[in-house]
XYZ file of C-alpha atoms in Angstrom:
354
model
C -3.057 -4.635 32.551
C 0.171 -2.958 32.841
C 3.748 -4.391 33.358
C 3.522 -3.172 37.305
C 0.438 -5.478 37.536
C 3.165 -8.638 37.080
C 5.505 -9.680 40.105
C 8.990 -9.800 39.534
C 9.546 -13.276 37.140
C 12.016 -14.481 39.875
C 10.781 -17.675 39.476
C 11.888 -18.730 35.649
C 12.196 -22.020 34.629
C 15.085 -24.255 35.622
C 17.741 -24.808 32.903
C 16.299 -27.849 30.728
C 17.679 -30.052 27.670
C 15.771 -29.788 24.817
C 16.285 -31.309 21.203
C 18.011 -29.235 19.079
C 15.966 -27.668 16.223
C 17.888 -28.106 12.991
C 16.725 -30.359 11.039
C 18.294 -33.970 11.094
C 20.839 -32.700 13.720
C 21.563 -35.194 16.746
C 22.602 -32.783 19.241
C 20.456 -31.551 22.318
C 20.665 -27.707 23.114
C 20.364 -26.665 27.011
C 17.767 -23.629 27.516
C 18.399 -21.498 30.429
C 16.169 -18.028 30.476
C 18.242 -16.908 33.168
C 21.343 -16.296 30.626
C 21.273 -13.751 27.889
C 22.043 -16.579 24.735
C 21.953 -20.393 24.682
C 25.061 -22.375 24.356
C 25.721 -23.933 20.809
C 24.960 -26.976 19.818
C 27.727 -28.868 20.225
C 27.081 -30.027 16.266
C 25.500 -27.507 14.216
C 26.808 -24.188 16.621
C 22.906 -23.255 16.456
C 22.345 -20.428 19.633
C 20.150 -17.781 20.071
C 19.796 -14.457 22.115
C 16.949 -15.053 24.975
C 14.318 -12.846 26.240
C 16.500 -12.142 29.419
C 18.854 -10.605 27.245
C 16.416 -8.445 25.579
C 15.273 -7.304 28.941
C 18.949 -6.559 30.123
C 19.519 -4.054 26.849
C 16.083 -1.949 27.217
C 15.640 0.926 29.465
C 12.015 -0.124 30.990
C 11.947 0.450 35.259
C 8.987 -1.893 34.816
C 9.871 -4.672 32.823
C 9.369 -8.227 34.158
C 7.633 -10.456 32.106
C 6.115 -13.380 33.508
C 8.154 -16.852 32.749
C 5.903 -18.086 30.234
C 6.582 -15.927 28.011
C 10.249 -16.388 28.510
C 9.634 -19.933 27.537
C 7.419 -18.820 24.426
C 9.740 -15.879 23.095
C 12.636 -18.244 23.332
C 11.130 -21.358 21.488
C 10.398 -19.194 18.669
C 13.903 -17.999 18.585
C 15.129 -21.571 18.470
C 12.398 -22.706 15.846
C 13.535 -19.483 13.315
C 17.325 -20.571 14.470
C 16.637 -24.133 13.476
C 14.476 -23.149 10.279
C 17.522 -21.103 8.711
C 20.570 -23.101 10.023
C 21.610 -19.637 11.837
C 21.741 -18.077 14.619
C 19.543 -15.598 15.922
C 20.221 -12.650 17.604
C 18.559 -9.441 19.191
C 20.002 -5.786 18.003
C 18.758 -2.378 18.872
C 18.133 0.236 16.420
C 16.515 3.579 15.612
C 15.893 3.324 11.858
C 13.310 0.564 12.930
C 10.836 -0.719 14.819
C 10.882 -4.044 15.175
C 12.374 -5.950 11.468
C 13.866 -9.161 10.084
C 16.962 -9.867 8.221
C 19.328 -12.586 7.244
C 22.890 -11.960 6.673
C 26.173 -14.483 6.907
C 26.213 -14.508 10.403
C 22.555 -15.508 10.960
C 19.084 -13.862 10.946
C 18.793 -10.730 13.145
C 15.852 -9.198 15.027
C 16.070 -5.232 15.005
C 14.229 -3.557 17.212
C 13.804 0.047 18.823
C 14.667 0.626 22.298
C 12.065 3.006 23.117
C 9.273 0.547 22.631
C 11.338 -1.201 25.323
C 10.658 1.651 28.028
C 7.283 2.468 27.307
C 6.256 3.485 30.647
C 3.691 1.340 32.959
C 3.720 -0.924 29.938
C 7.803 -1.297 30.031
C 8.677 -3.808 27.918
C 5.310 -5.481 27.207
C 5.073 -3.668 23.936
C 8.180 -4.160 22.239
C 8.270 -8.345 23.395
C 4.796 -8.474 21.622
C 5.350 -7.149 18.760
C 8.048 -9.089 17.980
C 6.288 -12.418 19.257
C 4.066 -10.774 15.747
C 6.611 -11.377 13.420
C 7.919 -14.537 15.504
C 4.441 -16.084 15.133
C 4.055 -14.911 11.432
C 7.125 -16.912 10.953
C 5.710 -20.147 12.622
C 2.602 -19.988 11.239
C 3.020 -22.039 8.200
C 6.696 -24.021 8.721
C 7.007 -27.510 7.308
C 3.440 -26.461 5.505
C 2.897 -25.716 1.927
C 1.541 -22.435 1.820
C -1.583 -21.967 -0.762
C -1.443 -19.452 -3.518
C -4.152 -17.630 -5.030
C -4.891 -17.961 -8.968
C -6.965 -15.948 -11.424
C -9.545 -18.817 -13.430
C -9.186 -18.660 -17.082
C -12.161 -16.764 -17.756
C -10.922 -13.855 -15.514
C -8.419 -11.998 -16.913
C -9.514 -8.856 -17.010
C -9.473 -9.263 -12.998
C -5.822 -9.764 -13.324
C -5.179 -6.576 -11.754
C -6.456 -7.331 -8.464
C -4.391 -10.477 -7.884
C -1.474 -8.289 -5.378
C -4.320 -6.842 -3.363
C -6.163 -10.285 -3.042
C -2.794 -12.006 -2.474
C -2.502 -9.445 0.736
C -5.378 -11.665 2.034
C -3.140 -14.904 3.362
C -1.708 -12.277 5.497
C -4.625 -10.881 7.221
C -5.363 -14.595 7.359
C -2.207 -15.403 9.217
C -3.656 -11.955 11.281
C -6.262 -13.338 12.479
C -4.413 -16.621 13.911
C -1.647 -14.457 15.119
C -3.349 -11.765 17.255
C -5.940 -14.414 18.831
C -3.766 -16.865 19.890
C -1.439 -13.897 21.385
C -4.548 -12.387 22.875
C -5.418 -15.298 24.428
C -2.820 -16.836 25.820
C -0.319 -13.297 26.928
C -3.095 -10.739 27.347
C -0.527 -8.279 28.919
C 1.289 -8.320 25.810
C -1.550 -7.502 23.342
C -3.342 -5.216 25.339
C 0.214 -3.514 25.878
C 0.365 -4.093 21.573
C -2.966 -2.890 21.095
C -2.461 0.540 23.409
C 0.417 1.617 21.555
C -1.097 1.451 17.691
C 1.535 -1.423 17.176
C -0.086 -3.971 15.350
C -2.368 -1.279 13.160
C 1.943 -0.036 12.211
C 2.686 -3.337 10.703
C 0.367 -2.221 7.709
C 2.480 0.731 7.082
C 5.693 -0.380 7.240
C 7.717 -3.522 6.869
C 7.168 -7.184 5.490
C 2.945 -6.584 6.326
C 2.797 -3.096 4.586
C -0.471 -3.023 2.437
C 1.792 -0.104 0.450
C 4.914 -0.401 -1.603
C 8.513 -0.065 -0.714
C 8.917 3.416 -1.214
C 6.026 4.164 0.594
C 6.627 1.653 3.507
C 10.044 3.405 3.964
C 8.852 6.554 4.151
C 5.874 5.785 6.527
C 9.049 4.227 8.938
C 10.525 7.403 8.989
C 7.415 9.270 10.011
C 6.742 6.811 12.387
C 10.127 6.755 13.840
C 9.694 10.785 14.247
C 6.114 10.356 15.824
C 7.742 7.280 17.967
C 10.438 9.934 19.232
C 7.782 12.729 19.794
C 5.540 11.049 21.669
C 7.431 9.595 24.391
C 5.695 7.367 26.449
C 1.958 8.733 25.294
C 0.906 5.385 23.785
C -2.464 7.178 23.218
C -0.763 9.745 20.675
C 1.183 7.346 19.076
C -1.605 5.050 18.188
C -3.801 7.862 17.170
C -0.743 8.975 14.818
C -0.310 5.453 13.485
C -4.333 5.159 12.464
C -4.317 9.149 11.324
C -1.208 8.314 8.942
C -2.681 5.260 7.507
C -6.523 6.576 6.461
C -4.444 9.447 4.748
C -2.403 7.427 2.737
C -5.353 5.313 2.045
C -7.218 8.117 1.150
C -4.410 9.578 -1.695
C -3.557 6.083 -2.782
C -7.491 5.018 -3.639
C -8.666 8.667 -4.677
C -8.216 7.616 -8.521
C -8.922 4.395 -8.323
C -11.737 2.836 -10.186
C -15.168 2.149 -7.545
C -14.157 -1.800 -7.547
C -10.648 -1.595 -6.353
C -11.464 0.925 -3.863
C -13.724 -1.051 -2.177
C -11.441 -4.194 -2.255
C -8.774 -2.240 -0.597
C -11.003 -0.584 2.254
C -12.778 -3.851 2.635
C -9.014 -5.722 3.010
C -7.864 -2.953 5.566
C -10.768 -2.816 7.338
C -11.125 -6.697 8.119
C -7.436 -6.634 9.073
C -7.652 -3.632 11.673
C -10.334 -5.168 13.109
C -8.581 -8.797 13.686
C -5.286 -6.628 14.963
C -6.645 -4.202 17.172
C -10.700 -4.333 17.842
C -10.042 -1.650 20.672
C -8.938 0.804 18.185
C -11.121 -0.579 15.281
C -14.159 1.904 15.630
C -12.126 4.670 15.969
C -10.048 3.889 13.034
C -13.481 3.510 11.316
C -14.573 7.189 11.890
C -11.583 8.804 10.818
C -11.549 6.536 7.358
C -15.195 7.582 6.848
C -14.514 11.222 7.905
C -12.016 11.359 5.384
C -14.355 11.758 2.306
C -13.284 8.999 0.603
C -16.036 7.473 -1.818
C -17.668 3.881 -1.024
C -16.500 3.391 2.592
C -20.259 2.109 3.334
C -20.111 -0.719 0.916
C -16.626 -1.164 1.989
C -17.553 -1.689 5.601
C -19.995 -4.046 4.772
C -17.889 -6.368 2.906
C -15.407 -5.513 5.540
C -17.680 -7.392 8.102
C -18.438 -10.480 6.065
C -14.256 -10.846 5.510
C -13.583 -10.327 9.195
C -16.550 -13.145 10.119
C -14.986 -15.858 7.952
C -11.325 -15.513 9.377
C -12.038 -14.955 12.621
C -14.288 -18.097 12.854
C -12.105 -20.088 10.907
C -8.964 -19.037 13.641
C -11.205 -19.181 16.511
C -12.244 -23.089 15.601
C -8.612 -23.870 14.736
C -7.477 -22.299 18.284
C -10.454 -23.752 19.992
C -9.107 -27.177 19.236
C -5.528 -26.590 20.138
C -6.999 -25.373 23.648
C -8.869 -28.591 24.292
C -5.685 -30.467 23.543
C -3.167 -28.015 26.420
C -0.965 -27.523 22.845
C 0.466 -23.973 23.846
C 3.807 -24.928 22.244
C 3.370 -23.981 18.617
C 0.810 -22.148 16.388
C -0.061 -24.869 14.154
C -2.444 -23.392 11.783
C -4.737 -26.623 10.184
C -3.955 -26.074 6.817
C -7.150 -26.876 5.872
C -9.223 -24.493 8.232
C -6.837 -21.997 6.396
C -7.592 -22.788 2.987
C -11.407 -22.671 4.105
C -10.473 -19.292 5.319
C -8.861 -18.009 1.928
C -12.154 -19.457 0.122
C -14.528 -17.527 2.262
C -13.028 -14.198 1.998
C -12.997 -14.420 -1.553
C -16.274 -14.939 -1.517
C -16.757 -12.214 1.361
C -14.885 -9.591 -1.218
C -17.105 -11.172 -4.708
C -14.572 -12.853 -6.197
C -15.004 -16.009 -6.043
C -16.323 -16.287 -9.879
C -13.166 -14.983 -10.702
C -10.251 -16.005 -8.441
C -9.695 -19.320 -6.942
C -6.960 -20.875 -4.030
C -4.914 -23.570 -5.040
């Protein structure tokens, strides 16, 4: 559904006190998504930049958002602000997408305007994406997040501990793009139609490649970003294309085990971000030669079965209680999660979750 198919959020919440989010702090913060930043806290200074003031700075004719998400983008805000002990704030740029970073003012939210004006979508691209990283940032807060381990007998496996590590993320994926699926379908099917989500394994904090290689993937996607204008079909097709060829160079001398790890890894995780684009992301990494992508696929399956059941169950719940207010992820359906897709991949004689 496109951003045209929403009326005009006239209606946004009234201006209501809520308790402020740092830790141990007294004060009470008042929300207003009418204005473009809350006031302080009259204690710890905490503010943030609201969704209305995203909206204000992005070029989108169609870009009313509906005022529930409003009252979701800006909770997250305050939950980071209250996290860090800083403020949060919105800034445009064209060296990213949409990024993180903390500096000695507060934490800061990049982001690239011309996600903002993507056509029929407007805005609905660029608000879900960063709800991503917003809800990646929730997902385990106040929780102690598990780690994975190699068991004594196993060090010759040793090797694959980085790629098996990447694993709690497409874990968190599979939390992240349900609950955003279920409860603001505009935004993920707005996510989804642009290549978005797939783009967060290329680049960034969620690239399944290194640093140099994430940077350079940003540029090219910046260039493709700039070239394709408001064609969220040739974008997306751009994103996938770049991402089975880097696959392709990165695994081509890699021993038979490791390649399969890695395919069956990605695979699982472009299927949990974006099943619309998931069999078409499938042909292009089997048309491009590489060895073992039929194995691959069929771990691929088993690893996307045990997270998205595990999510779905934990979700499930939190629907039967009305909880819409934060993505609580049961620390033990996670760790259940992490188990099975080590066994999914065939490690599970060799690497363990603590």
């Amino acid at each position: 559904m496109a951003a045209t198919d929403v009326a005009q959020a006239t209606n946004l919440q009234i201006p209501r006190v809520i308790k402020c989010p740092t830790p141990q702090c007294p004060g009470w913060i008042t929300l207003d998504s009418t204005r473009h930043q809350t006031e302080p806290c009259r204690y710890c200074r905490i503010s943030v930049d609201t969704l209305r003031f995203l909206l204000s700075r992005v070029g989108a004719e169609h870009k009313a958002l509906p005022p529930q998400v409003h009252d979701e983008f800006n909770r997250l805000m305050l939950a980071m602000a209250g996290a860090w002990g800083r403020n949060v704030y919105l800034r445009p740029s064209t060296q990213a997408l949409v990024d993180l970073s903390a500096g000695t003012r507060g934490v800061t939210i990049e982001y690239n305007p011309a996600l903002g004006a993507a056509g029929l979508d407007g805005a609905a691209p660029l608000v879900g994406t960063i709800l991503h990283k917003l809800l990646h940032f929730e997902a385990h807060l106040g929780q102690r997040i598990p780690q994975l381990s190699v068991r004594s007998a196993a060090r010759d496996k040793q090797g694959l501990s980085p790629l098996l590590s990447y694993l709690l993320t497409v874990a968190d994926h599979a939390w992240v793009a349900l609950r955003l699926g279920q409860l603001y379908p505009l935004l993920y099917g707005a996510q989804s139609r642009w290549g978005l989500d797939l783009a967060q394994m290329l680049a960034g904090s969620e690239s399944m490649f290194n640093r140099y290689l994430s940077e350079r993937n940003l540029k090219k996607l910046l260039a493709v970003l700039q070239d394709a204008g408001e064609d969220a079909g040739a974008f997306r097709t751009a994103v996938m294309q770049r991402l089975a060829m880097l696959t392709s160079q990165v695994l081509d001398h890699e021993r038979e085990e490791t390649r399969k790890i890695f395919l069956a890894v990605q695979l699982a995780n472009a299927r949990l971000l974006n099943a619309d684009a998931y069999p078409d992301y499938q042909s292009i990494v089997t048309a491009s030669g590489l060895p073992d992508v039929r194995e691959a696929l069929t771990m691929a399956d088993r690893l996307y079965t045990e997270m998205n059941n595990a999510a779905s169950e934990s979700l499930g719940a939190a629907a039967k209680g009305q909880d819409r207010q934060a993505l609580a992820i049961d620390p033990g359906l996670f760790h259940r999660a992490l188990e099975g897709g080590i066994r999914a991949l065939g490690m599970a004689n060799y690497f363990e979750i603590k």
